[in-house]
Short mmCIF file of C-alpha atoms and ligand atoms in Angstrom, two decimals:
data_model
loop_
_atom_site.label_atom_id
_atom_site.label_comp_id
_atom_site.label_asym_id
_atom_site.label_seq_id
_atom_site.Cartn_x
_atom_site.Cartn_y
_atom_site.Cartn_z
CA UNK A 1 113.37 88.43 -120.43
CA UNK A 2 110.40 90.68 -121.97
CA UNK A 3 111.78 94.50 -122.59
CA UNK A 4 109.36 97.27 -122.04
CA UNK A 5 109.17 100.19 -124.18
CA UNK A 6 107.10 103.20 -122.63
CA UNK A 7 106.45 105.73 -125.39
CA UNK A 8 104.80 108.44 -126.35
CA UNK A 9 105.05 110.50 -122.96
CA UNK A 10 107.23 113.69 -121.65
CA UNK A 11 110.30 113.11 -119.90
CA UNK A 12 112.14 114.37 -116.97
CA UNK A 13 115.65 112.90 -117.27
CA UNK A 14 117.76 114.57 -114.33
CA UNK A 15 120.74 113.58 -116.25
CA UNK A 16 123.62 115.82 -115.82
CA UNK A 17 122.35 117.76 -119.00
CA UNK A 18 119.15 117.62 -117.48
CA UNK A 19 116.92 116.65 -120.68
CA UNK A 20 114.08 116.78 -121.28
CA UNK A 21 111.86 115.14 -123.58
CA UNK A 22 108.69 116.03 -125.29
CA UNK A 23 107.67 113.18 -126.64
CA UNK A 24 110.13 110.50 -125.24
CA UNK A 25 110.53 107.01 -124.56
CA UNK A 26 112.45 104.94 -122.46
CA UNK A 27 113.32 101.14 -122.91
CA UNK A 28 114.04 99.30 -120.34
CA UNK A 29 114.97 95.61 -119.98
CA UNK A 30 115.25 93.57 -117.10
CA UNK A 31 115.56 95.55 -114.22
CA UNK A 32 118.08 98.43 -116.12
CA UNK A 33 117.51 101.11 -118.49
CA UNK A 34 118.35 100.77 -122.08
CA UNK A 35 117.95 103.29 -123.58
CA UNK A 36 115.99 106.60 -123.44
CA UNK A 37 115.32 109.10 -126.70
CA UNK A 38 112.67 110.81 -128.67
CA UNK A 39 109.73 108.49 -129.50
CA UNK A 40 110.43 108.21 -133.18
CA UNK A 41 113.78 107.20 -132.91
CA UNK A 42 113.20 104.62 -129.78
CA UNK A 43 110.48 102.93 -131.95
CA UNK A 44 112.15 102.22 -135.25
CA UNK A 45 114.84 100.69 -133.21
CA UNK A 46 112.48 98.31 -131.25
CA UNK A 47 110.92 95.48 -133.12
CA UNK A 48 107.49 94.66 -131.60
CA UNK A 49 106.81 91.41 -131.28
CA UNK A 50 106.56 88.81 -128.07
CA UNK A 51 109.39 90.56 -125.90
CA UNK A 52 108.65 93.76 -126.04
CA UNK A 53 105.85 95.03 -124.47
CA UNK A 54 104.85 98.60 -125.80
CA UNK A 55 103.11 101.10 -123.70
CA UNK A 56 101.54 104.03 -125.16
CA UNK A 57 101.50 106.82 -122.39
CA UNK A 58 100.17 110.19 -124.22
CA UNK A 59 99.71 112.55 -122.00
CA UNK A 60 101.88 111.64 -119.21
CA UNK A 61 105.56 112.57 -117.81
CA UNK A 62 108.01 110.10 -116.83
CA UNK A 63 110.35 111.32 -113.86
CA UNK A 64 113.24 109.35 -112.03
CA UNK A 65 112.19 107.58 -109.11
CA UNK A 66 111.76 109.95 -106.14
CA UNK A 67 114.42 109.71 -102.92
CA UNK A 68 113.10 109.99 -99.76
CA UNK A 69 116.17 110.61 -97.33
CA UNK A 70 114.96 110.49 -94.12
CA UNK A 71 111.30 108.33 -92.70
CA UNK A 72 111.03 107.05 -90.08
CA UNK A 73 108.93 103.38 -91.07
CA UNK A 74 107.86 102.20 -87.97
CA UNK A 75 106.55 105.60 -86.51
CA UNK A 76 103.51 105.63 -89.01
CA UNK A 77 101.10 104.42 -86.55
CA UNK A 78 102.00 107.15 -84.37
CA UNK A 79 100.34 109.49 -86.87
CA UNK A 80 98.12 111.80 -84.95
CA UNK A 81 99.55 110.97 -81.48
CA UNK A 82 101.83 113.97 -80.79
CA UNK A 83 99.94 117.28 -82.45
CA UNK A 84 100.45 120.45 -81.36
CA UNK A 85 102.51 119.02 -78.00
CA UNK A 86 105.95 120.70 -77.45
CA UNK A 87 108.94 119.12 -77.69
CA UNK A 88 109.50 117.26 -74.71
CA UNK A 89 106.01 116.39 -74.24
CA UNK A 90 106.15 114.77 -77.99
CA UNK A 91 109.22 112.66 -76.66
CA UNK A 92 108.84 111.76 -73.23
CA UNK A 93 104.79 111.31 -73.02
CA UNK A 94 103.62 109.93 -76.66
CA UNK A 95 107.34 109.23 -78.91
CA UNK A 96 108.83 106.85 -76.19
CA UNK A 97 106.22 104.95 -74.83
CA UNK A 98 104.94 104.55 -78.19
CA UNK A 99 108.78 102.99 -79.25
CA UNK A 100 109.31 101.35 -76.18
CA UNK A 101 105.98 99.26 -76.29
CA UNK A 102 106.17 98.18 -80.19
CA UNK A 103 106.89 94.41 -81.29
CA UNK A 104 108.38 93.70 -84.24
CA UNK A 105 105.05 92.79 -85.94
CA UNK A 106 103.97 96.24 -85.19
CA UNK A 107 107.08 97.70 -86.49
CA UNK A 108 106.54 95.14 -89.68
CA UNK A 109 102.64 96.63 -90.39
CA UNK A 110 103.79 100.63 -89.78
CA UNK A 111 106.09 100.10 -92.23
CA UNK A 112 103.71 98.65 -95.17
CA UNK A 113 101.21 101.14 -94.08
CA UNK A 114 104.09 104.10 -94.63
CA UNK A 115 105.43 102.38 -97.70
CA UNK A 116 102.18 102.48 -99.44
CA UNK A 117 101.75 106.08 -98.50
CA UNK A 118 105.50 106.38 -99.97
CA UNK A 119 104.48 104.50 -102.95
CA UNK A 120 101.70 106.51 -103.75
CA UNK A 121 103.82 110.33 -103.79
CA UNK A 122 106.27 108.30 -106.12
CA UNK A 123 109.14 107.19 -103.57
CA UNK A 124 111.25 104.44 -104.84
CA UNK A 125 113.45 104.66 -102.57
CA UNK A 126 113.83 105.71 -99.17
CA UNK A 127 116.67 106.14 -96.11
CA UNK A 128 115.11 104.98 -92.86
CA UNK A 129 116.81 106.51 -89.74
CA UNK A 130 116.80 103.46 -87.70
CA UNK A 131 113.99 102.03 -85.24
CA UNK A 132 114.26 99.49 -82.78
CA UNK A 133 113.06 97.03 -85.04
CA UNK A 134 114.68 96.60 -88.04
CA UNK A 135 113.61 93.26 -88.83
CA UNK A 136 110.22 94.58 -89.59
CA UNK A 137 111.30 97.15 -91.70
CA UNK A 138 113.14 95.15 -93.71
CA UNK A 139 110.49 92.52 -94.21
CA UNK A 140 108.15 95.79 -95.01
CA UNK A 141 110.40 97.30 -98.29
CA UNK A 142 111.11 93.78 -99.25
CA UNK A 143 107.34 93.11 -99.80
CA UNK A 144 106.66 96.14 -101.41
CA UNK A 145 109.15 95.94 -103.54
CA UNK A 146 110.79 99.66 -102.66
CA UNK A 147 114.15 100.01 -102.50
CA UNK A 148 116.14 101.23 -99.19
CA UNK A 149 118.48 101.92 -96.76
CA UNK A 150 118.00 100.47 -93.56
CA UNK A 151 119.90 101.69 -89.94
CA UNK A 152 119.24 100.61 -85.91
CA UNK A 153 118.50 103.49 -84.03
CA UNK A 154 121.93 103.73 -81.46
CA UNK A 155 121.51 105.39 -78.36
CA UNK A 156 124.25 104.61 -75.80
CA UNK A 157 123.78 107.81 -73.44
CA UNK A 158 121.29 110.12 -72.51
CA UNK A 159 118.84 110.79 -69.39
CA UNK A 160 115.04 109.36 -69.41
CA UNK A 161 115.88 106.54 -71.64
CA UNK A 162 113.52 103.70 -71.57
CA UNK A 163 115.60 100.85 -70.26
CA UNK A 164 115.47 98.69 -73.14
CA UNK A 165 116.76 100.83 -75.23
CA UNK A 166 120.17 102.04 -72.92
CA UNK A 167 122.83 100.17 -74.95
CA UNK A 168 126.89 100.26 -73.90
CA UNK A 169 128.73 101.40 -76.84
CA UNK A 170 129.95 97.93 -77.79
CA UNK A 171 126.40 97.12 -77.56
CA UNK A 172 125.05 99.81 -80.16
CA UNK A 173 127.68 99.20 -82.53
CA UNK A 174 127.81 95.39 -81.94
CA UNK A 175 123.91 95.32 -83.00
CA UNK A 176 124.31 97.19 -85.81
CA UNK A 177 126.91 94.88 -87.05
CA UNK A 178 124.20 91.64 -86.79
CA UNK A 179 121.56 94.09 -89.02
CA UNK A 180 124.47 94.57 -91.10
CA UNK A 181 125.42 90.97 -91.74
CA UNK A 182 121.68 90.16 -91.42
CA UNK A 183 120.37 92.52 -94.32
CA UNK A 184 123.16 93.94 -96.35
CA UNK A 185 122.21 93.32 -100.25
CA UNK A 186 119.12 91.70 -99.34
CA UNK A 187 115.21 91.89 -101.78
CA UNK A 188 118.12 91.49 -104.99
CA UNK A 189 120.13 94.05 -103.35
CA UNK A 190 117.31 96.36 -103.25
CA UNK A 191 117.96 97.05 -98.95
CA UNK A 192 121.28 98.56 -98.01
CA UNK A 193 122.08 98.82 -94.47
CA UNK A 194 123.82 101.79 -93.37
CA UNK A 195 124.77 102.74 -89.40
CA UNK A 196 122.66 105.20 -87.42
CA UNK A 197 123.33 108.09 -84.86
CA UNK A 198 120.38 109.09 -83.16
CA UNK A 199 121.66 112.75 -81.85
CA UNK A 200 124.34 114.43 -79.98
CA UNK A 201 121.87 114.38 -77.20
CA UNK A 202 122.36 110.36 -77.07
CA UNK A 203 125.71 109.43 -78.48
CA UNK A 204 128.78 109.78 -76.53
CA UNK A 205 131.91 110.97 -78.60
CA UNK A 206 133.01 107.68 -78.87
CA UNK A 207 130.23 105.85 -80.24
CA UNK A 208 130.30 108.70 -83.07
CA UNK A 209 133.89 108.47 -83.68
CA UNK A 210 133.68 104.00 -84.10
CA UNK A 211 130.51 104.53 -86.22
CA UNK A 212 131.70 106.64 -88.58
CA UNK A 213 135.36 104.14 -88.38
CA UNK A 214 132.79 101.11 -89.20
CA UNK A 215 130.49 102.65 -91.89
CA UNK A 216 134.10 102.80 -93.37
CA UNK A 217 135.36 99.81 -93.08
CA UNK A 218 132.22 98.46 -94.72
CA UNK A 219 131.55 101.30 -96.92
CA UNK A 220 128.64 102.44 -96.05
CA UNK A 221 126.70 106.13 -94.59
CA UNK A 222 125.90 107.39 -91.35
CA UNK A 223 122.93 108.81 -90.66
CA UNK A 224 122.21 111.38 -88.21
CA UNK A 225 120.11 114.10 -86.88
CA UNK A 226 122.06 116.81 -86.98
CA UNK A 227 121.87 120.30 -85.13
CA UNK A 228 117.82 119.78 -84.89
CA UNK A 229 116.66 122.19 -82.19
CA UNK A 230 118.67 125.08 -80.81
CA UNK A 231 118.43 123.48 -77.13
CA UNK A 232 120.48 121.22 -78.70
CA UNK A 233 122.93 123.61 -79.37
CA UNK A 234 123.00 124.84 -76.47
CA UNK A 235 123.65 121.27 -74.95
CA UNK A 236 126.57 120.56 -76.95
CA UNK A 237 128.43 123.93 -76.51
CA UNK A 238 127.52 123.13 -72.39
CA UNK A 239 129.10 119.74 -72.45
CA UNK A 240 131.06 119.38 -75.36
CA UNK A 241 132.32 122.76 -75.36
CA UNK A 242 131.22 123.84 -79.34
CA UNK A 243 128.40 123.83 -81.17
CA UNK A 244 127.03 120.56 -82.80
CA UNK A 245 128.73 120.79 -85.74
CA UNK A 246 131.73 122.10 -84.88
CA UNK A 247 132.09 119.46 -82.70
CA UNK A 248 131.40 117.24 -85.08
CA UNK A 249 134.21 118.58 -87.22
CA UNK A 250 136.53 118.69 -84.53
CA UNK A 251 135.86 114.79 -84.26
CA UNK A 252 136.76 114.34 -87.96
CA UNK A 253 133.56 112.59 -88.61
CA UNK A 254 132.47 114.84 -91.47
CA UNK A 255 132.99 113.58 -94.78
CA UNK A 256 130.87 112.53 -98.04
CA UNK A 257 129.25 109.62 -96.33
CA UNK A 258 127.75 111.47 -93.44
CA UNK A 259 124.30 112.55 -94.00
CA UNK A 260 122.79 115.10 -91.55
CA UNK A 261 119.48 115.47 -90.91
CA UNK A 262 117.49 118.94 -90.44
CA UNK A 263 120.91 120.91 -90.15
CA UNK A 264 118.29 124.05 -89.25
CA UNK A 265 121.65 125.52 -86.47
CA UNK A 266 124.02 126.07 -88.56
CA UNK A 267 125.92 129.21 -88.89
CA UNK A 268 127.60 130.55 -92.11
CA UNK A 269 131.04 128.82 -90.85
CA UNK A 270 129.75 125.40 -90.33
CA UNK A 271 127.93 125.65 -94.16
CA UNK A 272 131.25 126.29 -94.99
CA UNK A 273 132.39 123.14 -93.20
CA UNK A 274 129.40 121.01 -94.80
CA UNK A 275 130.77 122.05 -98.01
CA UNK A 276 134.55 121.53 -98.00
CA UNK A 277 133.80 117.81 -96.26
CA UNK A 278 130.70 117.17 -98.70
CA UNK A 279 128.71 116.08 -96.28
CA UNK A 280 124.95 115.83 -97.43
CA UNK A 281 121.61 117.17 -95.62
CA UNK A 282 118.45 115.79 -95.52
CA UNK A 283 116.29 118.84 -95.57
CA UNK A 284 112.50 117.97 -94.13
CA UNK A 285 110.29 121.31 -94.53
CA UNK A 286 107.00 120.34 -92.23
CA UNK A 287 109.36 118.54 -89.62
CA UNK A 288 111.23 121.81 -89.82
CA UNK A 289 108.50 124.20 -89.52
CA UNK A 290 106.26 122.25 -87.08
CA UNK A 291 109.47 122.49 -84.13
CA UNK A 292 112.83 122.94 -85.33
CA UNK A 293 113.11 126.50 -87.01
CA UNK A 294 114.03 126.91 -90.75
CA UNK A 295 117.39 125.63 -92.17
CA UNK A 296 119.40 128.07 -94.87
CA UNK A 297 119.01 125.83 -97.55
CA UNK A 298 119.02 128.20 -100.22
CA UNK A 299 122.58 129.50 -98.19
CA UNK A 300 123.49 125.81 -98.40
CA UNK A 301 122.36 125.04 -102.06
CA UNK A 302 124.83 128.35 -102.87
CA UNK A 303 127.61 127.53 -101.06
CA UNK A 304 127.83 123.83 -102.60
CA UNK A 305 126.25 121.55 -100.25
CA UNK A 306 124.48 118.36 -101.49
CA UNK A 307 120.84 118.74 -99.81
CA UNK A 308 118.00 116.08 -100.26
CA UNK A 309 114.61 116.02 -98.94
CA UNK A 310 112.69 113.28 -96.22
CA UNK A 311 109.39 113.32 -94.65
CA UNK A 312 110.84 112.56 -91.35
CA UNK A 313 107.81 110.65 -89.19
CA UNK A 314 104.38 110.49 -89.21
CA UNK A 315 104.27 111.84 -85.54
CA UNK A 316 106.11 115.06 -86.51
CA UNK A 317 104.35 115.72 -89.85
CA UNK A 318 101.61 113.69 -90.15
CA UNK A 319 101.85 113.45 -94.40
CA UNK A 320 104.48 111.04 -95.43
CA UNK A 321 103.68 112.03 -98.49
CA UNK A 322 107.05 113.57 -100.59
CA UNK A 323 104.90 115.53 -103.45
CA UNK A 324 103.67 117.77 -100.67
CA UNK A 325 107.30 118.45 -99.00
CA UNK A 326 108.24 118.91 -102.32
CA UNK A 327 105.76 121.67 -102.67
CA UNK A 328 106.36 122.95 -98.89
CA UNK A 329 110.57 123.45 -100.05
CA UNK A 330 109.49 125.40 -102.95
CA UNK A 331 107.32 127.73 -100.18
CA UNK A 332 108.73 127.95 -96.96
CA UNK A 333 112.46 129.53 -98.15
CA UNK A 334 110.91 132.30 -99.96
CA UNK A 335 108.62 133.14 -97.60
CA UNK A 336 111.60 133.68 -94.98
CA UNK A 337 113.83 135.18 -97.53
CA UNK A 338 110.98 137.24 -98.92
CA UNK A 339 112.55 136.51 -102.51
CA UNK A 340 110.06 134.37 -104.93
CA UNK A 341 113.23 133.65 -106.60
CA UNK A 342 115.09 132.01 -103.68
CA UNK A 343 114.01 127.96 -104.44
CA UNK A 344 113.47 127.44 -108.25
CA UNK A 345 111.71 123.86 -108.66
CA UNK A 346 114.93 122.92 -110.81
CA UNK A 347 116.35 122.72 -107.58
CA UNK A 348 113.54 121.05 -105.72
CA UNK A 349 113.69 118.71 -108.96
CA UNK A 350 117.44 117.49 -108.10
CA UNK A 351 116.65 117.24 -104.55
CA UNK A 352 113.94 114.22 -104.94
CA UNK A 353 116.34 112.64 -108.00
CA UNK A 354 120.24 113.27 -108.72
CA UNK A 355 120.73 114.99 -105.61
CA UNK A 356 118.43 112.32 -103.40
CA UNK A 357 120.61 109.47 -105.23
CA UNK A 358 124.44 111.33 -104.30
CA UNK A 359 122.78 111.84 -100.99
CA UNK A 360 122.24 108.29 -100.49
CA UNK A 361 125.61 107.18 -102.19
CA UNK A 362 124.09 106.01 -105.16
CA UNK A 363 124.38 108.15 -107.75
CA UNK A 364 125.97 105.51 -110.23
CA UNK A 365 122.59 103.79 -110.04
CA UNK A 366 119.90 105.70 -109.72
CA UNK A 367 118.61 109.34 -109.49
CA UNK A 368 118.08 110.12 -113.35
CA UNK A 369 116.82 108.44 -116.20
CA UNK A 370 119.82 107.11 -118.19
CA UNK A 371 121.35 104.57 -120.18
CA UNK A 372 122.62 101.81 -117.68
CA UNK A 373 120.83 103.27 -114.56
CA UNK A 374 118.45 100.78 -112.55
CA UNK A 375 115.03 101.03 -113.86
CA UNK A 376 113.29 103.39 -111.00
CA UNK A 377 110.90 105.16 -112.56
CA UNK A 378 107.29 107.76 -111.55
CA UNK A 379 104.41 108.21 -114.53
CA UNK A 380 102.85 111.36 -113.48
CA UNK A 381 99.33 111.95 -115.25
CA UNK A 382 98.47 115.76 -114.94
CA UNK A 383 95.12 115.06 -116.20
CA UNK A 384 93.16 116.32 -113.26
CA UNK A 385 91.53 120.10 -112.03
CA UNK A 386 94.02 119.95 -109.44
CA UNK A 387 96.91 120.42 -111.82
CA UNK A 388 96.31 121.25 -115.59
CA UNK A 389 96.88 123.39 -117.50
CA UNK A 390 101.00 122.74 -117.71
CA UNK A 391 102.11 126.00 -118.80
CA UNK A 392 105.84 125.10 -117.62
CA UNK A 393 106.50 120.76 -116.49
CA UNK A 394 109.01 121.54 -114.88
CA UNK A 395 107.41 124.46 -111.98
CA UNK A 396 104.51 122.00 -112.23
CA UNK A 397 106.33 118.75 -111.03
CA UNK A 398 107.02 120.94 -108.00
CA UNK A 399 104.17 123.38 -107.50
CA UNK A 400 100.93 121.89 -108.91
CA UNK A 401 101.80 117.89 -108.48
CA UNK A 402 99.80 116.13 -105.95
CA UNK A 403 99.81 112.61 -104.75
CA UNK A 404 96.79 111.87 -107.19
CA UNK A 405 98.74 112.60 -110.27
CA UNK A 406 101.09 109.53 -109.54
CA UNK A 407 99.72 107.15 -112.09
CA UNK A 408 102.43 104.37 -111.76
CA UNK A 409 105.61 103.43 -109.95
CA UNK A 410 108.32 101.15 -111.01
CA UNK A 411 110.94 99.73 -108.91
CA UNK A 412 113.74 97.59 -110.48
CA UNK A 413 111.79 97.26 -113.89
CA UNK A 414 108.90 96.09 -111.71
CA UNK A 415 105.73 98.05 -111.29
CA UNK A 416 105.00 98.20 -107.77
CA UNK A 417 101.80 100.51 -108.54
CA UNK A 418 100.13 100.41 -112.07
CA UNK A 419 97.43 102.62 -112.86
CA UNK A 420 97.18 103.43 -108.59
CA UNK A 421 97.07 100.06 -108.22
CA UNK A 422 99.37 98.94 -105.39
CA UNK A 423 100.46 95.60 -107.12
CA UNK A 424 102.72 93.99 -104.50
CA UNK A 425 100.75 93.82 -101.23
CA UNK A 426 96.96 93.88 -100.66
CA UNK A 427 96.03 97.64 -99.67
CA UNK A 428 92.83 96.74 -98.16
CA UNK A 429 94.81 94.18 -95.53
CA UNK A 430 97.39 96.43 -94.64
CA UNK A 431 94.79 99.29 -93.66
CA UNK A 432 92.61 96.97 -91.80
CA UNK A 433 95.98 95.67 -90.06
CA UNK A 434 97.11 98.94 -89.32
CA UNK A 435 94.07 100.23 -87.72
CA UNK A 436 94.08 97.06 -85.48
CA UNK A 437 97.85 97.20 -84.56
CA UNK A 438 97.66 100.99 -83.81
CA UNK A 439 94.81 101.10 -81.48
CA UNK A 440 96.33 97.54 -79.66
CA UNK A 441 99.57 99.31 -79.24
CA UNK A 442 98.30 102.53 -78.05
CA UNK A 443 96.45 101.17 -75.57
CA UNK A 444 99.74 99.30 -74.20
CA UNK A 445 101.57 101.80 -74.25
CA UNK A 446 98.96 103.82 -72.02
CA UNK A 447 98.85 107.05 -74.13
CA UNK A 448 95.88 109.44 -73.73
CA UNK A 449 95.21 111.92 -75.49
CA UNK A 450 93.72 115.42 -74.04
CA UNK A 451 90.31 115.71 -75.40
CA UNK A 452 89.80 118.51 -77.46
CA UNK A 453 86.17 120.18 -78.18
CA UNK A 454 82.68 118.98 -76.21
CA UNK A 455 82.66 115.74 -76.54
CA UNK A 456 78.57 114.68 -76.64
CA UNK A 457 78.66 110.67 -75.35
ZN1 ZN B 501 113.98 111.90 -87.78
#
């Protein structure tokens, strides 16, 4: 098998010492990293010849793979169907009938269309909070070559449910099992399949008590939204009789392997809680600031907890793009705290990497650049008027970085973009697809839209 030797380029490691390299290099071979070092010494140890291919990238910075911990795949051709709607209009008018009238080949083109736009902020990997078809998601981040978590969205209570969807508990953990068995360790164990919890709203007390038993048993995560909106506090206090995650706690599902999504209702107490059980949050600025309020992540990031960063869905954000969530988390908390010191991008830094990677349970793989770890990797080039000069990398990964700047992506020791080149699906195809498959499924579904402005026919 042909090694690769990038060289010449600055380097983000995210190790544990968090080094950083000037002029680095890192050789990887197969689909692991080999070794990683200053330039010079990587070199002189590499023989070039036939199996090593040598790649000369002045000017650039090499970062781990980015972690994406919470997108939803198969809601990206529901972009632009649910702005500026409240909450219940965005669920019961556009989000449902959206869901409730998409096939699996729909699902299957949302996803490429998402993953591309993942691709292109440099995601590697990415934590999808379950649809109702997983099949197509699956199929999606197998082509692409991405690597991810997969979960069936599990709803087993709950008023105003389409009917398809109203599952007995057996039911909703039954399925899951069959994605399980279906897609556990599938793409070369690039997909992972991990059990899903849509919110307290929907999931009786049971169902969350033999999910979190199963994702045990096999060894896997739960994910969950998590104290999203404070009606939904307000619900669980009126029939659970505490808050959601004090409830939570009181069912003893809190633990390392429970990641919570949004976590924006949480009180001082129940950080506390998050803490002691290290359970980890996926923290998703625009989602948060469009409806849901702002989370204490800076409280959280103080008192211990493990938090990560998602997109959420196109419908609730619109820009499944992680470089600009990236740069929204570095905003939003000091603007509330009124305290330009309140997010540093170090901490931004370890949320898309290390952090990301323990978030997701994988840590021992990926996350930083080391010796051993799987060959995930981002080439940033800042050579564009939207970010030079680079005064300081490190603020600038965070605060100037755009989309743009992601040269190349690799995935496994495979590039899956070279030179913004998507390599593993045709872009043009997907985008023609997509348009297609969008306006076909909107019109099934029966959505309209108000119209906004004088329309002149
Ligand atoms: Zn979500």
């Amino acid at each position: 098998m042909t090694k690769t030797l990038l060289f010449n380029t600055g380097i983000l490691t995210m190790d544990a010492q968090r080094r950083v390299y000037d002029n680095g290099a890192v050789l990887i071979d197969d689909d692991r990293i080999l070794n990683v070092g200053p330039s010079e010494n990587l070199l002189s140890t590499v023989q070039s010849g036939p199996d090593v291919q040598l790649l000369d990238f002045q000017g650039r910075w090499v970062l781990p793979g980015l972690i994406n911990t919470h997108v939803h795949l198969s809601q990206q051709l529901a972009r632009g169907l649910a702005d500026d709607v409240d909450l219940l209009t965005w669920l019961h008018d556009r989000i449902w009938p959206y869901e409730s009238n998409m096939t699996e080949s729909d699902s299957y083109i949302s996803s490429l269309l998402c993953g591309i736009e993942l691709i292109r902020s440099g995601v590697t990997c990415l934590a999808e909070p379950g649809g109702q078809h997983v099949d197509g998601m699956g199929q999606a981040i197998s082509k692409l070559g991405l690597r991810g978590i997969l979960a069936r969205s599990t709803m087993d209570m709950g008023e105003g449910l389409p009917p398809a969807w109203q599952d007995s508990t057996d039911e909703a953990l039954d399925r899951q099992l069959a994605i399980y068995d279906q897609w556990q360790g599938r793409a070369d164990g690039r997909i992972q399949v991990w059990l899903g919890l849509r919110t307290i709203f929907n999931n009786s007390d049971d169902l969350i008590i033999r999910t979190k038993q199963l994702a045990d048993d096999l060894g896997v995560g739960v994910h969950m939204h998590v104290a999203e909106v404070k009606e939904e506090i307000e619900f669980a206090r009126r029939t659970r009789g505490a808050s959601t995650v004090t409830h939570l706690e009181n069912l003893g599902v809190l633990d390392k392997n429970f990641l919570a999504v949004h976590s924006v209702w949480l009180d001082q107490e129940e950080i506390g809680i998050f803490a002691e059980r290290d359970v980890k949050v996926s923290h998703c600025p625009a989602a948060a600031m469009r409806v849901l309020g702002f989370p204490k992540i800076p409280e959280m990031i103080a008192a211990g907890v493990c938090v990560t960063l998602g997109t959420d869905g196109a419908p609730t954000n619109n820009r499944m793009t992680l470089v600009d969530e990236m740069w929204l988390t570095s905003l939003i908390h000091k603007g509330r705290m009124l305290d330009p010191t309140a997010m540093p991008a170090e901490n931004v830094l370890a949320m898309v990497t290390c952090d990301g990677a323990r978030g997701l349970l994988m840590e021992d793989k990926i996350g930083s650049l080391e010796v051993g770890k799987k060959a995930d990797l981002v080439v940033v080039n800042p050579n564009s008027a939207t970010m030079l000069p680079i005064h300081d990398p490190v603020a600038s990964m965070v605060s100037s970085l755009r989309a743009d700047n992601i040269e190349s992506v690799m995935v496994d020791g495979n590039w899956i973009m070279y030179d913004r080149v998507i390599k593993t699906v045709d872009e043009d195809d997907v985008l023609a697809s997509a348009r297609r498959h969008a306006e076909a499924l909107r019109e099934r579904a029966g959505i309209k839209l108000p119209q906004r402005f004088n329309w002149i026919q």
